[in-house]
Amino acid sequence: MLATGVIMQWGAGPLRGLPVADRTSTTFVHDVLAYGLLFGVPGHVWMAARDPVALVGMRTGMVPATWAARAHPAWSPAPVDAPEAGGQVSAGPARSPQ
């Protein structure tokens, strides 16, 4: 956004050595990035707000085993009721759900 904004702002002045096609293309790139931010940031905030357990898990690295078993069954190393689960799923190496 900063680079395209600079070219859009000063493209006809100090940056007039750039080809017109390059200066015009920056408007398209700038608009695409702006729409991405316009929808992407609120979308991520909304998703984080609707799943507070996942948000805590991102900050701490730990989630309740019951939540992991319900939301992501492949994460649970043991059945939730098993004593070794201890009510938590610890951070460990990532593995594919396949």
Coordinates of N, CA and C in Angstrom, one line a residue, residues 9-95:
Q9 N 0.8 9.2 -5.6 CA 0.9 10.5 -5.2 C 1.9 11.4 -6.0
W10 N 3.1 10.8 -6.2 CA 4.2 11.6 -6.8 C 4.6 11.0 -8.2
G11 N 3.7 10.2 -8.8 CA 4.0 9.6 -10.1 C 4.2 10.6 -11.2
A12 N 3.5 11.7 -11.1 CA 3.6 12.8 -12.2 C 4.7 13.8 -11.9
G13 N 5.2 13.8 -10.7 CA 6.2 14.7 -10.3 C 7.6 14.1 -10.3
P14 N 8.2 13.8 -9.1 CA 9.5 13.3 -9.0 C 9.7 11.9 -9.7
L15 N 8.6 11.1 -9.8 CA 8.7 9.8 -10.3 C 8.2 9.7 -11.8
R16 N 8.2 10.9 -12.5 CA 7.7 10.9 -13.8 C 8.5 10.1 -14.8
G17 N 9.7 9.6 -14.4 CA 10.4 8.7 -15.3 C 9.8 7.3 -15.4
L18 N 8.9 7.0 -14.6 CA 8.2 5.7 -14.7 C 7.3 5.7 -15.9
P19 N 7.2 4.6 -16.6 CA 6.2 4.5 -17.7 C 4.8 4.7 -17.2
V20 N 4.0 5.3 -18.1 CA 2.6 5.6 -17.8 C 1.8 4.3 -17.4
A21 N 2.1 3.2 -18.1 CA 1.5 1.9 -17.8 C 1.8 1.4 -16.4
D22 N 3.0 1.7 -15.9 CA 3.4 1.3 -14.6 C 2.6 2.1 -13.6
R23 N 2.6 3.4 -13.8 CA 1.9 4.3 -12.9 C 0.4 4.0 -12.9
T24 N -0.2 3.7 -14.0 CA -1.6 3.4 -14.1 C -1.9 2.0 -13.4
S25 N -1.0 1.1 -13.5 CA -1.2 -0.2 -12.9 C -1.2 -0.1 -11.4
T26 N -0.5 0.9 -10.8 CA -0.4 1.0 -9.4 C -1.8 1.3 -8.8
T27 N -2.7 1.9 -9.6 CA -4.0 2.2 -9.1 C -4.8 0.9 -8.9
F28 N -4.7 0.0 -9.9 CA -5.3 -1.3 -9.7 C -4.8 -2.1 -8.5
V29 N -3.5 -2.2 -8.4 CA -2.9 -2.9 -7.3 C -3.2 -2.3 -6.0
H30 N -3.2 -1.0 -5.9 CA -3.6 -0.3 -4.7 C -5.0 -0.5 -4.3
D31 N -5.9 -0.5 -5.3 CA -7.4 -0.8 -5.0 C -7.6 -2.3 -4.5
V32 N -6.9 -3.2 -5.2 CA -7.0 -4.6 -4.8 C -6.5 -4.8 -3.3
L33 N -5.4 -4.2 -3.0 CA -4.9 -4.3 -1.6 C -5.8 -3.6 -0.6
A34 N -6.4 -2.5 -1.0 CA -7.3 -1.8 -0.1 C -8.5 -2.6 0.1
Y35 N -9.1 -3.3 -0.9 CA -10.3 -4.1 -0.7 C -9.9 -5.3 0.1
G36 N -8.7 -5.9 -0.1 CA -8.3 -7.0 0.7 C -8.2 -6.6 2.2
L37 N -7.7 -5.5 2.5 CA -7.6 -5.0 3.9 C -9.0 -4.7 4.4
L38 N -9.8 -4.1 3.6 CA -11.2 -3.7 4.0 C -12.0 -4.9 4.4
F39 N -11.9 -6.0 3.7 CA -12.7 -7.2 4.1 C -11.9 -8.2 5.0
G40 N -10.6 -8.2 4.8 CA -9.7 -9.2 5.5 C -9.6 -8.9 7.0
V41 N -9.3 -7.6 7.3 CA -9.1 -7.3 8.8 C -10.4 -7.5 9.6
P42 N -11.6 -6.9 9.1 CA -12.8 -7.2 9.9 C -13.2 -8.7 9.9
G43 N -12.9 -9.4 8.8 CA -13.2 -10.8 8.8 C -12.4 -11.6 9.8
H44 N -11.2 -11.3 9.9 CA -10.3 -12.0 10.9 C -10.8 -11.6 12.4
V45 N -11.1 -10.3 12.6 CA -11.6 -9.9 13.9 C -12.9 -10.6 14.2
W46 N -13.8 -10.7 13.3 CA -15.1 -11.4 13.5 C -14.8 -12.9 13.8
M47 N -13.9 -13.5 13.1 CA -13.7 -15.0 13.3 C -13.1 -15.2 14.7
A48 N -12.2 -14.3 15.1 CA -11.5 -14.4 16.4 C -12.6 -14.1 17.5
A49 N -13.5 -13.2 17.3 CA -14.5 -12.9 18.3 C -15.5 -14.0 18.5
R50 N -15.8 -14.8 17.4 CA -16.8 -15.8 17.5 C -16.2 -17.1 18.1
D51 N -14.9 -17.2 18.2 CA -14.3 -18.4 18.8 C -13.2 -18.0 19.8
P52 N -13.6 -17.6 21.0 CA -12.7 -17.1 22.0 C -11.7 -18.2 22.4
V53 N -12.1 -19.5 22.4 CA -11.2 -20.5 22.8 C -10.0 -20.6 21.9
A54 N -10.3 -20.5 20.6 CA -9.2 -20.5 19.6 C -8.2 -19.3 19.8
L55 N -8.8 -18.2 20.1 CA -8.0 -17.0 20.4 C -7.1 -17.2 21.6
V56 N -7.6 -17.8 22.6 CA -6.7 -18.1 23.8 C -5.7 -19.1 23.4
G57 N -6.0 -20.1 22.6 CA -5.1 -21.1 22.2 C -4.0 -20.5 21.3
M58 N -4.3 -19.5 20.5 CA -3.2 -18.8 19.7 C -2.3 -18.0 20.6
R59 N -2.8 -17.5 21.7 CA -1.9 -16.7 22.6 C -1.1 -17.6 23.5
T60 N -1.7 -18.7 24.1 CA -1.1 -19.5 25.1 C -0.5 -20.8 24.6
G61 N -1.0 -21.3 23.5 CA -0.6 -22.6 22.9 C -1.3 -23.8 23.5
M62 N -2.3 -23.5 24.4 CA -3.0 -24.6 25.1 C -4.5 -24.3 24.8
V63 N -5.3 -25.4 24.6 CA -6.7 -25.4 24.5 C -7.3 -26.5 25.4
P64 N -8.5 -26.4 25.9 CA -9.1 -27.5 26.6 C -9.3 -28.7 25.6
A65 N -9.1 -29.9 26.2 CA -9.2 -31.1 25.4 C -10.6 -31.3 24.8
T66 N -11.6 -30.9 25.6 CA -13.0 -31.0 25.1 C -13.2 -30.2 23.9
W67 N -12.6 -29.0 23.9 CA -12.8 -28.1 22.7 C -12.0 -28.7 21.5
A68 N -10.8 -29.2 21.7 CA -10.0 -29.8 20.7 C -10.7 -31.0 20.1
A69 N -11.3 -31.8 20.9 CA -12.0 -33.0 20.4 C -13.2 -32.7 19.6
R70 N -13.9 -31.6 20.0 CA -15.1 -31.2 19.3 C -14.8 -30.4 18.0
A71 N -13.8 -29.5 18.1 CA -13.6 -28.6 16.9 C -12.5 -29.2 16.0
H72 N -11.6 -29.9 16.5 CA -10.5 -30.5 15.7 C -10.2 -31.9 16.2
P73 N -11.0 -32.9 15.8 CA -10.8 -34.2 16.4 C -9.4 -34.8 16.1
A74 N -8.8 -34.5 15.0 CA -7.5 -35.0 14.7 C -6.4 -34.6 15.6
W75 N -6.6 -33.5 16.4 CA -5.6 -32.9 17.3 C -5.5 -33.8 18.5
S76 N -6.6 -34.3 19.0 CA -6.6 -35.0 20.3 C -5.7 -36.2 20.3
P77 N -4.7 -36.2 21.1 CA -3.8 -37.4 21.1 C -4.4 -38.6 21.8
A78 N -5.4 -38.4 22.6 CA -6.1 -39.5 23.4 C -7.5 -39.1 23.5
P79 N -8.4 -40.1 23.8 CA -9.8 -39.7 24.0 C -9.9 -38.7 25.2
V80 N -10.8 -37.8 25.1 CA -10.9 -36.7 26.1 C -11.1 -37.2 27.5
D81 N -11.8 -38.3 27.6 CA -12.1 -38.9 28.9 C -10.9 -39.6 29.5
A82 N -9.8 -39.9 28.7 CA -8.7 -40.6 29.2 C -7.9 -39.8 30.2
P83 N -7.4 -40.4 31.2 CA -6.6 -39.7 32.3 C -5.4 -39.0 31.7
E84 N -4.7 -39.6 30.7 CA -3.5 -38.9 30.2 C -3.8 -37.6 29.4
A85 N -5.1 -37.4 29.0 CA -5.4 -36.2 28.3 C -5.4 -35.0 29.3
G86 N -5.7 -35.3 30.6 CA -5.6 -34.2 31.6 C -6.4 -33.0 31.4
G87 N -7.4 -33.0 30.5 CA -8.2 -31.9 30.2 C -7.6 -30.8 29.3
Q88 N -6.3 -31.0 28.9 CA -5.6 -30.1 28.1 C -5.0 -30.9 26.9
V89 N -4.8 -30.1 25.9 CA -4.0 -30.7 24.7 C -2.8 -29.8 24.7
S90 N -1.6 -30.3 24.9 CA -0.4 -29.5 24.9 C 0.1 -29.2 23.5
A91 N 0.9 -28.1 23.4 CA 1.5 -27.8 22.2 C 2.5 -28.8 21.8
G92 N 2.5 -29.2 20.6 CA 3.4 -30.3 20.1 C 3.6 -30.1 18.6
P93 N 4.3 -31.1 18.0 CA 4.6 -30.9 16.6 C 3.3 -31.0 15.8
A94 N 3.2 -30.2 14.8 CA 2.0 -30.2 14.0 C 1.9 -31.5 13.2
R95 N 0.7 -32.0 13.0 CA 0.6 -33.2 12.2 C -0.7 -33.1 11.4

